[in-house]
Coordinates of C-alpha atoms in Angstrom, one line a residue:
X1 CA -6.0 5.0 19.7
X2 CA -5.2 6.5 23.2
X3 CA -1.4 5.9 24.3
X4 CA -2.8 4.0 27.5
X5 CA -5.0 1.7 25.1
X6 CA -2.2 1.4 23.0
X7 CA 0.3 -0.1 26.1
X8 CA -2.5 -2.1 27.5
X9 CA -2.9 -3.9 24.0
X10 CA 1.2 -4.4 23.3
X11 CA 0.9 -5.7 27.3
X12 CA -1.1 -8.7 26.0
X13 CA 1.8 -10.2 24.2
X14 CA 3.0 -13.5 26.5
X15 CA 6.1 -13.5 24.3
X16 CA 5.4 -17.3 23.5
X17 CA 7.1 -17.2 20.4
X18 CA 4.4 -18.1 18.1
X19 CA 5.5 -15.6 16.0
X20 CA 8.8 -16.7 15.1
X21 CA 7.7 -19.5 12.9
X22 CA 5.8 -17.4 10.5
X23 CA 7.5 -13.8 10.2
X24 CA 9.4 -13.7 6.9
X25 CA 12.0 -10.8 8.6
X26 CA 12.9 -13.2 11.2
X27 CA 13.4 -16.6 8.8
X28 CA 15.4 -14.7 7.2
X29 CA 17.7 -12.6 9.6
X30 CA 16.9 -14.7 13.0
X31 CA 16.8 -11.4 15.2
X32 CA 14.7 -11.3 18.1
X33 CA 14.2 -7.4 17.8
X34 CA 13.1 -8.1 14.7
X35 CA 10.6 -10.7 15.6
X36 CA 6.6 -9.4 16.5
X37 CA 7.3 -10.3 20.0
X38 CA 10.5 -8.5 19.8
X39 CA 8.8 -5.6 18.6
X40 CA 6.3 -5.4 21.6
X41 CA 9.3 -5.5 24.3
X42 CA 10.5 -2.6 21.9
X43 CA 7.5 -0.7 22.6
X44 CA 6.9 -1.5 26.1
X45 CA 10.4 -0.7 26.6
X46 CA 9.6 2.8 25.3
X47 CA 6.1 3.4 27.4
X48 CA 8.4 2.4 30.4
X49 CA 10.9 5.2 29.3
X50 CA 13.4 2.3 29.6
X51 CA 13.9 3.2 25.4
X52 CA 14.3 6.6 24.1
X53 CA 12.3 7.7 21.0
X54 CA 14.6 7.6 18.6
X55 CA 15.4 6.6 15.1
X56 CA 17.1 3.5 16.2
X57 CA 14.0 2.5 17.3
X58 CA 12.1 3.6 14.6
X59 CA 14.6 1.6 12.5
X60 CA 13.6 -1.4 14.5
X61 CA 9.9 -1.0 14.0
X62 CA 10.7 -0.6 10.3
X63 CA 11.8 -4.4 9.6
X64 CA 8.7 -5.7 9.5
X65 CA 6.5 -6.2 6.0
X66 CA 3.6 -5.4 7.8
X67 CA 1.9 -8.9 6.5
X68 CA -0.4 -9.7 9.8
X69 CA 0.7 -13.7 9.8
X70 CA 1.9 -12.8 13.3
X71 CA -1.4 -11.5 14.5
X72 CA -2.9 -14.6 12.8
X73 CA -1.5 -17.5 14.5
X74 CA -1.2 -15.3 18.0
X75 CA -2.7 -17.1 20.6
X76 CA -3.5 -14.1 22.7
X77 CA -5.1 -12.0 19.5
X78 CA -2.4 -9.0 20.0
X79 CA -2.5 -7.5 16.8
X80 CA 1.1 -7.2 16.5
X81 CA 1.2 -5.5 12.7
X82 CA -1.0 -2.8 13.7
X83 CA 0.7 -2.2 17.0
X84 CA 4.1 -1.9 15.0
X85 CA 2.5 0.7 12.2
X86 CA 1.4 3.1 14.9
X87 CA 4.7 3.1 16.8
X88 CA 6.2 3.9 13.6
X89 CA 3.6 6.9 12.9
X90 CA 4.2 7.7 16.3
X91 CA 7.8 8.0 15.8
X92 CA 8.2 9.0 11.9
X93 CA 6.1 12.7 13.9
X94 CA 8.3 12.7 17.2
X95 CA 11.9 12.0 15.4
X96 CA 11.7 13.3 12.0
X97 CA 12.9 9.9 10.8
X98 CA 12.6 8.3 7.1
X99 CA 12.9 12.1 5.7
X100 CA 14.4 10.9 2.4
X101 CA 11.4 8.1 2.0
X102 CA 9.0 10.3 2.9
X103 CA 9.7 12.7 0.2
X104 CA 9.4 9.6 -2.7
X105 CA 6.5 8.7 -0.9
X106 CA 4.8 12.2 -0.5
X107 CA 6.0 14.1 -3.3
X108 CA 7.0 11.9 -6.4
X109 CA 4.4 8.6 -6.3
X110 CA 1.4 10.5 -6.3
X111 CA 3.1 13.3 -8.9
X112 CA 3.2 11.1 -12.6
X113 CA 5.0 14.6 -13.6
X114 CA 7.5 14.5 -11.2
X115 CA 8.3 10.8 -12.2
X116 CA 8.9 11.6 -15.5
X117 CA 11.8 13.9 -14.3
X118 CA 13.5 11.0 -12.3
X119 CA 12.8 8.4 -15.3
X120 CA 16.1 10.7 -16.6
X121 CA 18.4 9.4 -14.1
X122 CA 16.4 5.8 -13.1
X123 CA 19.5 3.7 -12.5
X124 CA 19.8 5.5 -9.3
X125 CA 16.0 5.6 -7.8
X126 CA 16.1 1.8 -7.0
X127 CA 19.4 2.1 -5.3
X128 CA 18.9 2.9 -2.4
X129 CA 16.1 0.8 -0.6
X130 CA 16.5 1.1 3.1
X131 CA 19.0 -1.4 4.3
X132 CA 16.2 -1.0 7.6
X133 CA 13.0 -1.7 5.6
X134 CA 12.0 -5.0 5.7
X135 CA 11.2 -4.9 2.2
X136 CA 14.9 -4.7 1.4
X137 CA 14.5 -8.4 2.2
X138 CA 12.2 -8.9 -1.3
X139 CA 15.1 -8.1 -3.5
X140 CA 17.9 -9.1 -4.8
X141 CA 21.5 -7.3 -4.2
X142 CA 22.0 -6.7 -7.7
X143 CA 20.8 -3.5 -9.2
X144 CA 20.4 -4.7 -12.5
X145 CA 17.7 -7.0 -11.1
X146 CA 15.4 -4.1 -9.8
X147 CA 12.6 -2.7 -11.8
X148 CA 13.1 0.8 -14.1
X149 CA 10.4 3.2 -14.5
X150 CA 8.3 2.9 -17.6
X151 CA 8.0 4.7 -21.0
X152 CA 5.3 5.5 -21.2
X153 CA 3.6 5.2 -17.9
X154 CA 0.3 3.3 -18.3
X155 CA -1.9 5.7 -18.0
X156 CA -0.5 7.5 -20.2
X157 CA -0.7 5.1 -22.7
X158 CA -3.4 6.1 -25.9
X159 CA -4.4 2.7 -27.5
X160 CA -6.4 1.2 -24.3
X161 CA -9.9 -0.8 -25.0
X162 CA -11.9 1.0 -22.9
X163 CA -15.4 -0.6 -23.7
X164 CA -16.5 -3.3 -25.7
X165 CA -19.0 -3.6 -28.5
X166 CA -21.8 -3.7 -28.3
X167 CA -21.7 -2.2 -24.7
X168 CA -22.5 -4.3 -21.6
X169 CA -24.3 -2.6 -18.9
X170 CA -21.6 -3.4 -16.6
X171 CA -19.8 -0.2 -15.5
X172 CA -16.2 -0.7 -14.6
X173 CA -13.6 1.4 -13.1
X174 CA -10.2 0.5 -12.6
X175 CA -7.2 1.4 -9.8
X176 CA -4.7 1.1 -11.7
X177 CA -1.8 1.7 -9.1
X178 CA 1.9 2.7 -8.7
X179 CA 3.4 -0.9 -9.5
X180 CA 1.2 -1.2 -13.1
X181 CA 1.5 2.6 -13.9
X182 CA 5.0 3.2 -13.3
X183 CA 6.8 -0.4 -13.3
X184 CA 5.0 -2.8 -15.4
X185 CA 2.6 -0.9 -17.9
X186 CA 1.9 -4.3 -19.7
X187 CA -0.4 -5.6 -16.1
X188 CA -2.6 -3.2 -17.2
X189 CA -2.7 -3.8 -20.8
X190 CA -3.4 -7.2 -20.1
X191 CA -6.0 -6.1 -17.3
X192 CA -7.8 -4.2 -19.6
X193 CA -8.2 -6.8 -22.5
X194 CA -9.7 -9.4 -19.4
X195 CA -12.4 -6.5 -18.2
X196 CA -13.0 -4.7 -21.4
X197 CA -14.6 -7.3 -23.1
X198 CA -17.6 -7.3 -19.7
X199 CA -18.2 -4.1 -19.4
X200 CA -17.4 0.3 -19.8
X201 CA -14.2 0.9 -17.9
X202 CA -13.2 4.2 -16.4
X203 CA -10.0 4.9 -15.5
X204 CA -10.1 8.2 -13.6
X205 CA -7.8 10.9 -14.5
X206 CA -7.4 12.1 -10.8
X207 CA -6.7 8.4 -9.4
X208 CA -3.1 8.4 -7.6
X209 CA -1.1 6.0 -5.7
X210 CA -3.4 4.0 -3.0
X211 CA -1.1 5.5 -0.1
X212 CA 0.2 1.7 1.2
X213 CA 4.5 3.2 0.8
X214 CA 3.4 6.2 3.0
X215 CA 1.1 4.0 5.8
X216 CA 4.1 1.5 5.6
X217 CA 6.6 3.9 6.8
X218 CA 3.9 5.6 9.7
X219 CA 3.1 8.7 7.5
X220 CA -0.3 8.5 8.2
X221 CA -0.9 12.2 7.5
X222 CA -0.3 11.1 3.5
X223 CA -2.0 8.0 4.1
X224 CA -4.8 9.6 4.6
X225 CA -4.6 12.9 2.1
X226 CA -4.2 10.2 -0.7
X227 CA -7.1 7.8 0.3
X228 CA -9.6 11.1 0.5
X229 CA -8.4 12.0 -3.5
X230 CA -8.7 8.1 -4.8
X231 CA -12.4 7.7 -2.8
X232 CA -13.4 11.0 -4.5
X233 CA -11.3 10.1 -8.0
X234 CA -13.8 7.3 -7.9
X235 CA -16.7 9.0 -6.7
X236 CA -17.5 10.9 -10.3
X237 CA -19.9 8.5 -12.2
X238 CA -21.9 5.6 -11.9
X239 CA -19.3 2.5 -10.9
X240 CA -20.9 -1.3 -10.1
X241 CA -17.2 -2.4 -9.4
X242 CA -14.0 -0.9 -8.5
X243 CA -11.0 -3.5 -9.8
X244 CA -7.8 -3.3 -8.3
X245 CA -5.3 -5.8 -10.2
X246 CA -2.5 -5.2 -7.0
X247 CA -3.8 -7.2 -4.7
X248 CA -1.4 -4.9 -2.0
X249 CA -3.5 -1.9 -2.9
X250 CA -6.8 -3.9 -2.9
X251 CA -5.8 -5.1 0.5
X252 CA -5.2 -1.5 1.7
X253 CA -8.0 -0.2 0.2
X254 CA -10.6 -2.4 1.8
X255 CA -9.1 -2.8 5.0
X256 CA -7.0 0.1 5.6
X257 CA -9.5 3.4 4.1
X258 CA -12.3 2.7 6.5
X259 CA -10.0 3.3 9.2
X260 CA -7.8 5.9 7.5
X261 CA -11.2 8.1 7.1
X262 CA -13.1 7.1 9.8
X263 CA -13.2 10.4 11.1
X264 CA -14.1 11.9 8.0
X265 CA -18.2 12.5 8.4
X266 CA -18.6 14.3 5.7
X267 CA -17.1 11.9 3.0
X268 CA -17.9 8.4 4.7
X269 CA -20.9 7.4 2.5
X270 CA -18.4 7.6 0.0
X271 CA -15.7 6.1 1.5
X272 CA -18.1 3.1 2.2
X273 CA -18.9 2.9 -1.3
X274 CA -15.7 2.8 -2.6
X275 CA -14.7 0.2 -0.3
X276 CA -18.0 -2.0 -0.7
X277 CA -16.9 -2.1 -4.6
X278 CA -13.0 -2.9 -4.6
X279 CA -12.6 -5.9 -6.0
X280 CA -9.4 -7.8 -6.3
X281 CA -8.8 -9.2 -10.1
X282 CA -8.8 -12.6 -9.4
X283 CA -11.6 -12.3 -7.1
X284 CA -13.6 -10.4 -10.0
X285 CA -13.3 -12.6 -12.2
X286 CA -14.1 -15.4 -10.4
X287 CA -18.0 -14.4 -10.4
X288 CA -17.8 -12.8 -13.5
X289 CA -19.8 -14.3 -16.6
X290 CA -17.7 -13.7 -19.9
X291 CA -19.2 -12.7 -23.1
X292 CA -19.4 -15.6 -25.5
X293 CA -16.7 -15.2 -28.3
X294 CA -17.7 -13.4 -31.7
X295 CA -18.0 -16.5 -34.4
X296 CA -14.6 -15.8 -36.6

């Protein structure tokens, strides 16, 4: 988006306030920086050159989850979330900010290798969640709450069903995902016991993490780079359905790739493939016609 698009769209916001009831940052901290409309006087300021670009601002932009229920109930359609991850990209480029993120987020998510390494040390990984990141918010104070890394990771894991028998023609491939693979291995055991039974699943070696930590902090640049290797992970073989049991990566996926890759001509007819078969779990399922049970 052009920078003079960009300040005519944040100019829509009336500052009404219909935000305030429904962002979960501002329930809970009652900030008015921190509020969407809050947010837009942030960036105006900054168009005006009233507000340098800095990492104060950048930390500012960062406390929000990025869940769109502000540009949902905005009377005047300004998309608020989307307004907020581009001044974050914009900024993450022009101040160098979020280094130490960027690095889990570039180099050790998409890297299972790399993970294995900081399993050693674990305690320490979860400790430092920005206090600026609206996530923060999700969590408890208490380390001992947080989540460790898994051993094994799931896709590492050697006693998966990957087809039933006999065979349905149904070919399934599943995004498995950061949370499942790293976090809680036994999502995906229990995934794959629901879809095995309907049809082949795939799980495709070269699959990595759907690029949702990067686009949340602005990198776009990884955003993208990651969204380009899942769409062609999942290009090898014939798929009917892509299921995603995140339903944060399915969201990213199908709303998020088309515009991440937009520009990409040359891999679009796969891009729009990949997104015209994502399918939530729960949504799958839904529509999906079990195999009657095997007489005991």
């Amino acid at each position: 988006m052009a920078l003079r698009e960009w300040e005519e769209k944040v100019s829509q916001c009336i500052k009404c306030g219909s935000c305030q009831s429904v962002c979960p940052v501002y329930l809970e901290t009652s900030q008015e920086t921190l509020v969407a409309r809050g947010k837009m006087a942030l960036l105006a300021g900054y168009f005006s050159e009233a507000l340098p670009a800095d990492k104060k601002l950048y930390e500012l932009l960062s406390n929000c989850l990025l869940c769109g229920a502000c540009a949902e109930n905005c009377p005047s359609g300004v998309k608020a979330d989307d307004l907020i991850q581009q001044g974050r990209s914009l900024l993450i480029e022009k101040v160098g900010a979020a280094k130490g993120k960027r690095i889990l987020d570039k180099n050790f998510l998409p890297f299972p290798d790399r993970l294995k390494t900081l399993r050693q040390g674990q305690n320490l990984l979860f400790k430092k969640i920005p206090k600026e990141r609206g996530l923060k918010l999700r969590f408890f104070s208490n380390p001992k709450t947080w989540p460790a890394l898994a051993k094994p990771f799931f896709l590492d894991r050697k006693d998966l069903p990957i087809q039933s028998d006999p065979l349905p023609a149904l070919n399934i491939g599943y995004f498995v995902g950061c949370t499942t693979n790293y976090l809680y291995p036994e999502i995906g055991a229990a995934t794959m016991k629901l879809i095995s039974p309907i049809g082949k699943v795939t799980l495709p070696a070269d699959q990595t993490c759907c690029g949702l930590p990067a686009f949340g902090l602005g990198d776009t640049r990884t955003a993208r780079d990651l969204a380009r290797k899942n769409v062609l992970a999942f290009s090898e073989g014939r798929l009917d359905t892509i299921v995603v049991a995140c339903s944060s990566c399915a969201a990213h996926i199908k709303l998020e790739y088309p515009r991440l890759l937009a520009d990409d001509t040359i891999l679009m007819s796969k891009v729009q493939d990949f997104v015209q078969k994502t399918e939530e779990l729960s949504q799958f399922l839904s529509k999906t016609s079990f195999p009657s049970p095997r007489p005991s």
